[in-house]
Amino acid sequence: MSLDAANSLIENRVVAGLDQDAKIAQSPLAVRGLTVSYGEKPAVFSVDMTVEPGQMTAIIGPNGAGKSTLLKAALGIVAPISGRVTIFGRPLAEQRARIAYVPQRASVDWDFPTRVIDVVLMGLYRELGLLGRIKGNHRARALDCLSRVGMADFATRQIGQLSGGQQQRVFLARALAQGADLYLLDEPFAGVDAATEKAIISVLKSLRAAGKTVVVVHHDLATVAEYFDNVFLINTRRVAEGPVAEAFSEESLQVAYGGRLAATQIDQLARG
Amino acid sequence: MLLDALTLQLGYNATLVAIGAALLGTAAGITGTFLFLRKRALVSDAVSHATLPGVCIAFLLMALAGGDGRNLAGLLLGSAVSAGIGLWCMNWLTRNTRLAEDAAIGAVLSVFFGFGIVLLTVIQTLGVGRQAGLEGFLLGSTAGMLYSDALVIAAGGAVTLLLVLLTRRPMTLVAFDPEYAAARGLPVDRIDLLMMGLVMAVTVVGLKIVGLILIVALLIIPAVTARFWSERSDRVVLLAGLFGGIAAYIGAALSASAPNLPTGPIIVLVSFALFALSLLLAPNRGVLAAMLRHMRFQRRVHLRQGLLALAQGQAIYESLTLRLLRRAGLLRADGVATAKGRARAAKALRDERRWEVVRGDVTQEAAAALYDGLRDIETVLTVDQIQEIDRRIDGPREVLS
């Protein structure tokens, strides 16, 4: 390769880098070169992701593909081996207040002595500080968030008395109470009833309408096209990323799921 | 004698012990609740057993330096250092090896305690300075408690309580949902460490009164007891403090009222008595309440089943059902329904149809969730709502061929 050719290559890269920087600065959640490993087997390997602002994005992929891990690493819950995470172009530590997270239901002890409203009040944790008293307006806001997910009637129940779907909605209400700009949900539709799925999706759509960004780890391929604007397909590595119409294609599903989906199934899904 | 003890009439030393114990009990109950909610109760047992080598080494050092080996502050400092090392070992084992936490607890507890016992024996055979009373750290001994000892205990308890007050929210959040706490930027590891530090402080402060073998009871029993009485973590914390304080106060008074009653074990027994009472009598989670609830529920089921059977003209075989129906005046002795019985039966059947409508309606989810096949629909819906449902039941229907 001649020196000139090499120079122009480098130049191109630099230009590409600048373009990337602009994208990263605008993105509510941008990940570059992220690798996370449990033991010595990477669960997520060298992944780049750029979430579009004000839209709903689904992270999809087969079981064990690193969907939840990607989310947890983006939130700093698990420490990555390498990689960089930015939230609205800034480091995660500066932007915590702008992120709301809805963990998987299984992560919690449901016999814990706490009522539905107390769980939602945890969303106001930052505002209350260490010693601030919980006042009437805090309770009113918590109740408002509960009614947005249709759970206001359950405010004083102990959380263990709720069904799985209702517990999931309480988690969503807690995230709403934070008043964040970026919402990250880990499998919110897993094992919930139809009423809950409807309630959750309508809340998420209202968040999008208010200009918020929503990222959901999702497992149900059949509803991807109906619910989401963008998809991020992952199988340890990034497989595809972009608007559903482009990225949710036969080829990328084939790559992400391999033999796990029958060819006819993939065909059907991609045509939507 | 006991009354004298409870009203602090037994003299200077007994009063000192009772007040010190009550403070310690409150601090232990409150701190222990967070440990219990975090599901790490047994860690405190390992921490307390890990104090023994520290106590012995501190004694040896102070005696060798020519001072009084029994200086309480010095001994507690030693115990804190060795408990801290024990805690670090446990954390290291769970994090860096494949050992689960229970295995790490077992390993640390036995090794540190064994080492401590060896040191204790060595001290006794050496006959270094007045070592008498060092065994008191095993089961607690309050006989020779000094005013300065009481001050150390009171100060330790007060500092612990203050720290808990400052960190109760993060600690609760971490105990309930560590992932969410981490996502909000809380330093989960450091909060866990702080929780353990508080437990260590209570343990060290309580060594003199309760002893290292039984301090775990003071941390855990009040929390478990309080859990019977409330579904709210803040109240469980307060109640645990209350129960811990009461148990320690009564226990200390009891042990002072008769010669040679060991303080620590008596406090634990009083604490257990409160636990047993709560287990039996607590309104929601108590055993008696559960039994009563079950009996009442069984009766309601039988009565309802009986009414539905009557409405549909089915035979009733259960003798309890028949007895209940007769007692309520719904069934005559010869097994024929009374007028009241027929009316109630018709109503029960109609309620079933109404519930079907409610359960098929997504907008009535909260009401539908209350469906159990037993309760009258009026207790859940308003008259207007029921009329609306009735219109739907009786309204024009599709004609089936």
XYZ file of C-alpha atoms in Angstrom:
673
model
C 0.000 0.000 0.000
C 1.370 3.411 -0.895
C 1.882 6.045 1.744
C -0.832 8.227 0.201
C -3.366 5.428 0.303
C -2.534 4.755 3.934
C -2.859 8.437 4.815
C -6.237 8.756 3.181
C -7.397 5.672 5.071
C -6.418 7.240 8.369
C -8.089 10.490 7.370
C -11.283 8.627 6.586
C -11.207 7.040 9.985
C -10.801 10.345 11.721
C -13.733 11.775 9.810
C -15.799 8.727 10.647
C -14.783 9.271 14.285
C -16.084 12.832 14.276
C -19.353 11.698 12.768
C -19.579 9.052 15.495
C -18.962 11.636 18.202
C -21.915 13.711 17.049
C -24.136 10.645 17.136
C -22.921 9.687 20.592
C -23.514 13.168 21.926
C -27.146 13.056 20.840
C -27.914 9.502 21.828
C -29.642 8.878 25.181
C -27.610 5.683 25.465
C -24.497 5.000 23.423
C -22.221 2.039 23.973
C -18.832 1.535 22.305
C -16.702 -1.598 22.355
C -18.510 -3.061 25.357
C -17.360 -6.468 26.562
C -18.804 -8.086 29.674
C -17.717 -11.458 30.919
C -18.873 -13.777 33.661
C -15.872 -15.936 34.374
C -13.895 -16.279 31.167
C -16.718 -16.516 28.675
C -17.826 -13.150 27.305
C -21.585 -12.672 27.564
C -21.382 -9.499 25.502
C -18.448 -9.017 23.139
C -17.265 -5.707 21.698
C -20.743 -4.309 21.206
C -21.558 -0.882 19.789
C -25.069 0.440 20.295
C -26.564 3.868 19.631
C -30.089 4.343 20.917
C -32.196 6.847 18.971
C -33.681 9.659 21.095
C -37.448 9.834 21.613
C -38.104 6.360 20.247
C -38.851 2.870 21.470
C -36.097 0.326 20.933
C -36.276 -3.421 21.541
C -33.186 -5.419 22.427
C -33.805 -8.915 21.112
C -31.864 -12.121 20.788
C -32.011 -15.759 21.882
C -31.691 -16.902 25.509
C -28.208 -16.286 26.858
C -27.395 -13.832 24.068
C -26.437 -11.117 26.552
C -29.568 -8.923 26.337
C -29.952 -8.330 30.063
C -26.204 -8.200 30.558
C -25.936 -5.431 27.986
C -28.569 -3.452 29.876
C -26.956 -4.087 33.263
C -23.544 -3.056 31.974
C -25.038 0.107 30.494
C -26.414 0.893 33.968
C -23.201 0.042 35.768
C -24.820 -2.850 37.669
C -22.202 -5.235 36.314
C -18.678 -4.044 35.613
C -17.549 -4.400 31.980
C -14.131 -5.737 31.018
C -13.805 -2.986 28.461
C -15.914 -0.413 26.667
C -17.472 2.976 27.129
C -21.030 3.950 28.025
C -22.400 7.465 27.570
C -25.822 8.801 28.519
C -26.861 11.838 26.458
C -23.199 12.206 25.549
C -21.996 12.349 29.143
C -20.540 9.716 31.479
C -23.055 7.524 33.300
C -22.106 8.789 36.758
C -23.204 12.337 35.874
C -26.506 11.270 34.358
C -27.947 8.822 36.887
C -30.899 11.064 37.629
C -32.042 10.901 33.997
C -32.298 7.098 33.891
C -35.107 4.921 35.222
C -34.644 1.165 35.377
C -37.272 -1.556 35.666
C -35.511 -4.772 36.707
C -36.779 -8.303 36.177
C -39.388 -9.316 38.686
C -37.323 -12.259 39.872
C -34.657 -9.939 41.306
C -36.726 -9.137 44.383
C -37.879 -10.813 47.602
C -41.658 -10.447 47.440
C -42.196 -11.226 51.122
C -40.273 -8.057 52.018
C -42.239 -5.901 54.483
C -43.240 -3.142 52.113
C -46.489 -1.928 50.565
C -47.147 -1.041 46.964
C -46.980 2.695 47.649
C -43.713 2.312 49.574
C -42.157 0.680 46.519
C -43.218 3.590 44.319
C -41.909 6.058 46.902
C -38.500 4.409 46.457
C -38.543 6.094 43.049
C -38.422 9.444 44.859
C -35.392 8.328 46.807
C -33.085 10.935 45.265
C -35.469 13.781 46.025
C -36.128 12.693 49.575
C -32.449 12.435 50.375
C -31.229 10.718 53.512
C -33.400 12.404 56.097
C -36.222 14.183 54.251
C -39.685 13.281 55.468
C -42.242 11.747 53.110
C -44.960 14.357 52.757
C -48.449 14.502 51.290
C -47.283 15.702 47.892
C -44.844 12.802 47.596
C -47.663 10.375 48.339
C -49.922 12.117 45.840
C -47.292 11.780 43.140
C -46.727 8.132 43.945
C -50.481 7.511 43.744
C -50.600 9.338 40.424
C -47.900 7.063 39.019
C -49.818 4.052 40.318
C -53.007 5.165 38.624
C -51.119 5.573 35.344
C -50.462 1.833 35.437
C -53.938 1.074 36.805
C -52.745 0.061 40.271
C -53.973 2.910 42.500
C -56.525 0.618 44.182
C -53.714 -1.597 45.409
C -51.611 1.134 47.082
C -51.736 -0.234 50.619
C -51.390 -3.937 49.833
C -48.253 -5.785 50.773
C -46.417 -6.387 47.488
C -46.384 -10.159 47.870
C -50.174 -10.225 47.579
C -50.105 -9.045 43.962
C -50.038 -11.180 40.849
C -46.900 -11.211 38.707
C -48.322 -8.770 36.204
C -49.402 -6.376 38.922
C -45.949 -6.505 40.505
C -44.458 -5.622 37.129
C -46.745 -2.605 36.853
C -45.717 -1.430 40.329
C -42.086 -1.570 39.187
C -43.028 0.552 36.192
C -44.821 3.047 38.461
C -41.655 3.324 40.557
C -39.683 4.140 37.404
C -42.295 6.738 36.412
C -41.970 8.411 39.809
C -38.326 9.149 39.012
C -39.364 11.448 36.174
C -36.458 10.273 34.024
C -35.674 10.894 30.330
C -34.446 7.392 29.523
C -36.360 4.249 30.539
C -34.671 0.856 30.527
C -36.872 -2.189 31.069
C -35.669 -5.772 31.458
C -38.207 -8.276 30.075
C -41.280 -6.410 31.353
C -43.656 -8.667 29.431
C -42.241 -11.987 30.630
C -44.952 -14.038 32.287
C -47.518 -11.246 32.631
C -51.211 -11.300 31.789
C -52.708 -9.619 28.738
C -54.168 -6.725 30.757
C -50.710 -5.921 32.141
C -49.058 -6.115 28.740
C -51.608 -3.642 27.385
C -51.249 -1.314 30.360
C -47.445 -1.327 30.126
C -47.291 -0.748 26.394
C -49.722 2.153 26.571
C -47.660 3.787 29.331
C -44.502 3.315 27.264
C -46.175 4.869 24.246
C -47.276 7.853 26.321
C -43.663 8.251 27.463
C -42.537 8.281 23.835
C -45.213 10.834 23.031
C -43.731 13.006 25.800
C -40.329 12.832 24.084
C -38.810 10.197 26.366
C -36.629 7.345 25.180
C -37.582 3.745 25.954
C -35.345 0.680 25.672
C -36.848 -2.742 26.347
C -35.256 -6.163 26.558
C -37.874 -8.154 24.718
C -38.372 -11.843 24.048
C -41.550 -12.027 22.005
C -40.586 -11.715 18.349
C -44.228 -11.651 17.266
C -44.905 -8.242 18.837
C -41.671 -6.471 17.879
C -43.047 -4.812 14.762
C -46.243 -3.768 16.528
C -44.635 -2.226 19.630
C -41.263 -0.818 18.607
C -39.633 1.720 16.293
C -36.137 0.214 16.377
C -34.544 -3.107 17.101
C -31.130 -4.070 18.374
C -30.371 -7.710 17.595
C -27.703 -9.303 19.718
C -26.118 -12.691 20.041
C -23.080 -11.914 22.203
C -21.998 -9.688 19.302
C -24.149 -7.056 17.684
C -26.080 -8.599 14.804
C -28.150 -5.685 13.519
C -29.374 -2.292 14.635
C -31.851 0.144 13.153
C -35.503 0.779 12.331
C -37.676 -2.328 12.558
C -38.394 -2.221 8.804
C -34.680 -2.534 7.986
C -32.925 -4.304 10.835
C -35.638 -6.836 11.726
C -34.921 -8.792 8.553
C -34.759 -12.416 7.591
C -30.964 -12.390 7.337
C -30.329 -10.761 10.682
C -32.828 -13.014 12.472
C -31.124 -15.980 10.842
C -27.763 -14.763 12.133
C -29.026 -13.976 15.648
C -31.112 -17.086 16.196
C -29.377 -19.509 13.862
C -30.996 -22.902 14.032
C -33.242 -21.926 16.905
C -36.018 -20.638 14.677
C -37.442 -22.538 11.760
C -36.895 -20.839 8.411
C -40.644 -20.479 7.915
C -41.010 -18.727 11.285
C -38.280 -16.245 10.428
C -39.865 -15.620 7.072
C -43.208 -14.883 8.684
C -41.784 -12.565 11.337
C -39.646 -10.554 8.977
C -42.610 -9.930 6.715
C -44.576 -8.884 9.798
C -37.054 -8.749 94.312
C -37.905 -8.809 90.591
C -40.117 -5.766 90.961
C -37.258 -3.987 92.685
C -35.014 -4.908 89.805
C -37.472 -3.720 87.173
C -37.901 -0.394 88.927
C -34.155 0.008 89.305
C -34.131 -0.370 93.088
C -31.424 -3.025 93.270
C -28.502 -0.765 93.688
C -25.995 1.021 91.575
C -24.522 -1.857 89.595
C -27.839 -3.507 88.681
C -29.236 -0.181 87.516
C -26.178 0.438 85.391
C -26.491 -2.984 83.804
C -30.223 -2.672 83.128
C -29.922 0.703 81.407
C -26.854 -0.353 79.453
C -28.577 -3.554 78.363
C -31.730 -1.712 77.246
C -29.633 0.622 75.088
C -27.693 -2.255 73.636
C -30.901 -4.233 72.994
C -32.449 -1.322 71.106
C -29.366 -0.762 68.971
C -29.032 -4.475 68.258
C -32.707 -4.876 67.362
C -32.650 -1.971 64.940
C -29.338 -2.865 63.308
C -30.251 -6.529 63.153
C -33.445 -5.794 61.227
C -31.484 -4.552 58.217
C -29.320 -7.652 58.389
C -32.437 -9.819 58.536
C -34.064 -7.988 55.621
C -30.857 -8.387 53.609
C -31.011 -12.124 54.404
C -27.553 -12.185 55.930
C -28.482 -12.960 59.515
C -25.863 -15.652 59.994
C -23.024 -13.403 58.942
C -23.372 -11.742 62.329
C -22.773 -15.075 64.051
C -19.440 -15.434 62.286
C -18.558 -11.818 63.066
C -19.246 -12.307 66.766
C -17.238 -15.515 67.015
C -14.390 -13.810 65.188
C -14.048 -11.329 68.052
C -12.542 -13.844 70.485
C -8.939 -13.954 69.185
C -8.909 -10.149 69.201
C -10.048 -9.997 72.822
C -7.333 -12.447 73.873
C -4.552 -10.779 71.895
C -5.536 -7.350 73.222
C -5.446 -8.750 76.752
C -1.997 -10.237 76.227
C -0.609 -7.047 74.712
C -2.006 -4.851 77.473
C -0.760 -7.233 80.182
C 2.695 -7.482 78.599
C 2.884 -3.714 78.359
C 2.424 -3.734 82.091
C -1.086 -2.284 82.127
C -4.380 -3.728 83.287
C -5.232 -6.461 80.790
C -8.928 -6.052 81.475
C -9.352 -2.496 80.258
C -12.696 -2.727 78.450
C -11.998 -0.145 75.745
C -8.749 -1.923 74.883
C -10.410 -5.333 74.747
C -13.224 -4.010 72.553
C -10.716 -2.413 70.196
C -8.976 -5.769 69.859
C -12.257 -7.550 69.265
C -13.234 -5.023 66.575
C -9.965 -5.550 64.732
C -10.282 -9.324 64.704
C -14.019 -9.183 63.801
C -13.067 -6.884 60.930
C -10.483 -9.406 59.720
C -13.100 -12.163 59.967
C -15.563 -10.105 57.956
C -12.944 -9.387 55.315
C -12.102 -13.101 55.088
C -15.787 -13.936 54.523
C -16.166 -11.317 51.822
C -12.969 -12.440 50.154
C -13.967 -16.107 50.227
C -17.406 -15.487 48.729
C -16.112 -13.144 46.083
C -12.939 -14.863 44.949
C -13.676 -18.540 45.375
C -16.567 -20.741 44.438
C -17.580 -21.052 48.104
C -21.116 -19.931 48.867
C -21.678 -17.516 51.720
C -22.879 -20.216 54.149
C -19.675 -22.191 53.670
C -17.593 -19.059 54.179
C -19.535 -18.302 57.359
C -18.906 -21.791 58.702
C -15.195 -21.644 57.902
C -14.576 -18.219 59.448
C -16.719 -18.886 62.502
C -15.067 -22.148 63.491
C -11.476 -21.197 62.695
C -11.583 -17.853 64.508
C -13.440 -19.268 67.487
C -11.074 -22.220 67.701
C -8.077 -19.911 67.619
C -9.670 -17.756 70.298
C -10.245 -20.708 72.597
C -6.603 -21.785 72.189
C -5.460 -18.283 73.122
C -7.824 -18.250 76.101
C -6.339 -21.519 77.370
C -2.822 -20.224 76.866
C -3.637 -17.109 78.869
C -5.009 -19.196 81.703
C -1.948 -21.468 81.860
C 0.427 -18.537 81.595
C -1.231 -16.927 84.531
C -0.513 -13.491 83.111
C -1.833 -10.765 85.410
C -5.440 -10.926 86.648
C -7.010 -12.737 83.716
C -10.134 -13.678 85.648
C -13.287 -12.590 83.833
C -11.996 -13.028 80.311
C -14.258 -16.071 79.873
C -17.080 -13.666 80.633
C -16.839 -12.548 77.038
C -18.159 -15.912 75.944
C -21.526 -15.730 77.649
C -21.536 -12.233 79.060
C -20.905 -11.221 82.622
C -22.158 -8.121 84.263
C -21.070 -8.790 87.820
C -18.157 -6.391 87.903
C -19.424 -3.819 85.433
C -17.950 -0.369 86.003
C -19.408 3.044 85.297
C -16.792 3.528 82.580
C -17.844 0.211 80.999
C -21.454 1.408 80.922
C -20.347 4.648 79.285
C -18.485 2.748 76.554
C -21.580 0.661 75.879
C -23.920 3.654 75.871
C -21.687 5.669 73.538
C -21.295 2.743 71.143
C -25.041 2.141 71.068
C -25.811 5.820 70.471
C -23.323 6.161 67.590
C -24.738 3.025 65.979
C -28.296 4.330 66.215
C -27.292 7.668 64.700
C -25.607 5.962 61.756
C -28.657 3.775 61.169
C -30.883 6.844 61.177
C -28.701 8.437 58.506
C -28.493 5.409 56.252
C -31.840 3.701 56.714
C -33.148 4.584 53.258
C -30.193 3.339 51.230
C -29.977 0.233 53.418
C -33.679 -0.534 52.895
C -33.393 0.010 49.150
C -30.371 -2.283 48.915
C -32.072 -4.944 51.023
C -35.246 -4.905 48.925
C -33.848 -4.564 45.426
C -30.048 -4.437 45.124
C -30.125 -4.293 41.309
C -32.378 -1.286 41.249
C -30.268 0.346 43.954
C -27.151 -0.178 41.849
C -28.903 1.226 38.780
C -29.649 4.382 40.734
C -25.989 4.771 41.457
C -26.003 3.639 45.081
C -22.695 2.046 46.111
C -24.238 -1.319 47.032
C -20.961 -2.883 48.169
C -20.147 0.001 50.441
C -23.648 0.046 51.916
C -23.354 -3.679 52.639
C -20.003 -3.011 54.226
C -21.469 -0.246 56.361
C -24.288 -2.560 57.448
C -21.703 -5.123 58.490
C -19.692 -2.425 60.225
C -22.756 -1.467 62.266
C -23.381 -5.097 63.148
C -19.764 -5.380 64.190
C -20.094 -2.306 66.382
C -23.170 -3.705 68.122
C -21.433 -7.057 68.565
C -18.335 -5.517 70.079
C -20.322 -3.254 72.363
C -22.534 -6.144 73.445
C -19.707 -8.575 74.206
C -19.522 -7.580 77.853
C -23.240 -7.967 78.559
C -24.474 -10.781 76.322
C -21.297 -12.511 75.274
C -20.140 -13.416 71.798
C -21.980 -16.730 71.526
C -25.439 -15.272 72.018
C -25.182 -11.787 70.522
C -26.622 -13.117 67.256
C -29.882 -13.733 69.125
C -30.070 -10.079 70.121
C -29.585 -9.022 66.511
C -32.017 -11.403 64.890
C -34.807 -12.416 67.290
C -36.236 -8.868 67.711
C -36.335 -8.416 63.923
C -38.097 -11.711 63.366
C -40.495 -10.887 66.198
C -41.277 -7.448 64.777
C -41.917 -8.909 61.318
C -45.022 -10.607 62.753
C -46.579 -7.249 63.561
C -46.102 -5.129 60.457
C -45.883 -5.189 56.668
C -43.868 -1.961 56.557
C -40.119 -1.996 56.853
C -39.851 1.296 58.775
C -42.248 -0.018 61.414
C -40.519 -3.378 61.576
C -37.282 -1.499 62.321
C -38.850 0.553 65.123
C -40.675 -2.410 66.641
C -37.499 -4.482 66.584
C -35.731 -1.725 68.505
C -38.560 -1.680 71.017
C -38.660 -5.462 71.450
C -34.874 -5.634 71.710
C -34.794 -2.895 74.352
C -37.591 -4.429 76.417
C -36.118 -7.924 76.286
C -32.672 -6.704 77.292
C -34.026 -4.554 80.124
C -36.232 -7.291 81.581
C -33.527 -9.880 81.090
C -30.920 -7.802 82.858
C -33.320 -7.076 85.718
C -34.232 -10.750 86.046
C -30.628 -11.842 86.183
C -29.880 -9.226 88.828
C -32.786 -10.359 90.991
C -31.249 -13.728 91.801
C -27.622 -14.688 92.387
C -25.696 -16.434 89.644
C -28.208 -15.980 86.832
C -26.192 -15.333 83.642
C -27.295 -12.076 81.990
C -26.862 -12.948 78.323
C -28.784 -16.213 78.270
C -31.619 -14.706 80.343
C -31.944 -11.797 77.897
C -32.093 -14.261 75.026
C -34.807 -16.258 76.776
C -36.914 -13.146 77.414
C -36.413 -12.191 73.783
C -37.575 -15.635 72.780
C -40.657 -15.294 75.005
C -41.620 -12.132 73.078
C -41.042 -14.027 69.848
C -43.213 -16.947 70.949
C -46.030 -14.603 71.994
C -45.862 -12.838 68.627
C -45.766 -16.107 66.750
C -48.985 -17.125 68.462
C -50.866 -13.867 68.790
C -49.880 -11.519 65.950
C -53.006 -10.412 64.085
C -52.101 -11.299 60.500
C -49.060 -13.495 60.435
C -49.605 -15.204 63.807
C -50.385 -18.917 64.097
C -53.662 -18.506 66.008
C -54.906 -15.885 63.594
C -54.048 -18.165 60.692
C -55.952 -21.044 62.291
C -58.971 -18.878 62.989
C -58.870 -17.513 59.472
C -58.708 -21.004 58.072
C -61.692 -22.160 60.156
C -63.763 -19.146 59.220
C -62.813 -19.593 55.595
C -63.738 -23.256 55.682
C -67.163 -22.367 57.073
C -67.741 -19.782 54.370
C -66.766 -22.265 51.683
C -69.089 -24.912 53.094
C -71.982 -22.487 53.439
C -71.511 -21.174 49.908
C -71.176 -24.646 48.421
C -74.296 -25.670 50.315
C -76.280 -22.696 49.002
C -75.207 -23.311 45.407
C -76.108 -26.979 45.783
C -79.529 -26.002 47.132
C -80.070 -23.583 44.256
C -79.286 -26.262 41.719
C -81.147 -29.020 43.552
C -78.037 -31.110 44.147
C -77.620 -33.470 47.070
C -75.351 -32.378 49.959
C -73.173 -35.063 51.491
C -70.853 -33.059 53.764
C -72.069 -33.189 57.344
C -70.360 -29.878 58.199
C -72.226 -28.206 55.334
C -75.557 -29.581 56.546
C -74.838 -28.539 60.113
C -73.935 -25.000 59.079
C -77.014 -24.636 56.880
C -79.302 -25.879 59.673
C -77.703 -23.643 62.257
C -78.205 -20.630 59.998
C -81.880 -21.545 59.638
C -81.517 -22.228 55.909
C -82.334 -25.906 56.123
C -84.972 -27.743 58.158
C -84.028 -30.737 60.288
C -85.514 -33.057 57.659
C -83.186 -31.650 54.989
C -85.661 -29.420 53.138
C -84.669 -25.822 52.444
C -86.551 -23.127 54.353
C -87.970 -20.099 52.541
C -84.960 -18.082 53.705
C -82.682 -20.834 52.489
C -84.261 -20.834 49.041
C -83.936 -17.063 48.778
C -80.293 -17.084 49.850
C -79.549 -19.938 47.446
C -81.104 -18.090 44.506
C -79.091 -15.004 45.421
C -75.852 -17.025 45.573
C -76.449 -18.412 42.100
C -77.227 -14.985 40.722
C -74.025 -13.547 42.266
C -72.067 -16.240 40.442
C -73.487 -15.028 37.105
C -72.732 -11.419 38.000
C -69.150 -12.291 38.902
C -68.741 -13.962 35.540
C -69.565 -10.651 33.890
C -67.180 -8.723 36.141
C -64.323 -11.138 35.500
C -64.799 -10.910 31.768
C -64.465 -7.133 31.879
C -60.902 -5.750 31.797
C -61.950 -2.356 33.137
C -63.129 -4.020 36.385
C -59.806 -5.658 37.092
C -59.487 -4.498 40.686
C -62.955 -5.808 41.522
C -62.378 -9.042 39.619
C -59.212 -9.645 41.601
C -61.371 -9.861 44.725
C -63.383 -12.740 43.310
C -63.089 -15.814 45.482
C -66.448 -17.461 44.852
C -67.470 -16.616 48.403
C -68.212 -12.986 49.067
C -71.450 -11.172 48.317
C -71.072 -8.967 45.305
C -72.521 -5.968 47.183
C -69.397 -5.847 49.323
C -67.352 -5.071 46.216
C -69.578 -3.204 43.760
C -72.085 -0.381 44.141
C -75.806 -0.841 43.588
C -75.555 1.022 40.273
C -72.771 -1.223 39.033
C -74.748 -4.329 39.975
C -77.826 -3.051 38.170
C -75.714 -2.434 35.094
C -74.438 -6.010 35.274
C -77.969 -7.337 35.710
C -79.048 -5.498 32.583
C -76.262 -7.223 30.722
C -77.261 -10.636 32.068
C -80.962 -10.194 31.358
C -80.640 -8.145 28.206
C -81.423 -9.479 24.776
C -79.251 -12.375 23.877
C -78.366 -14.270 20.807
C -81.065 -16.833 20.114
C -79.611 -20.292 20.220
C -81.240 -22.514 17.652
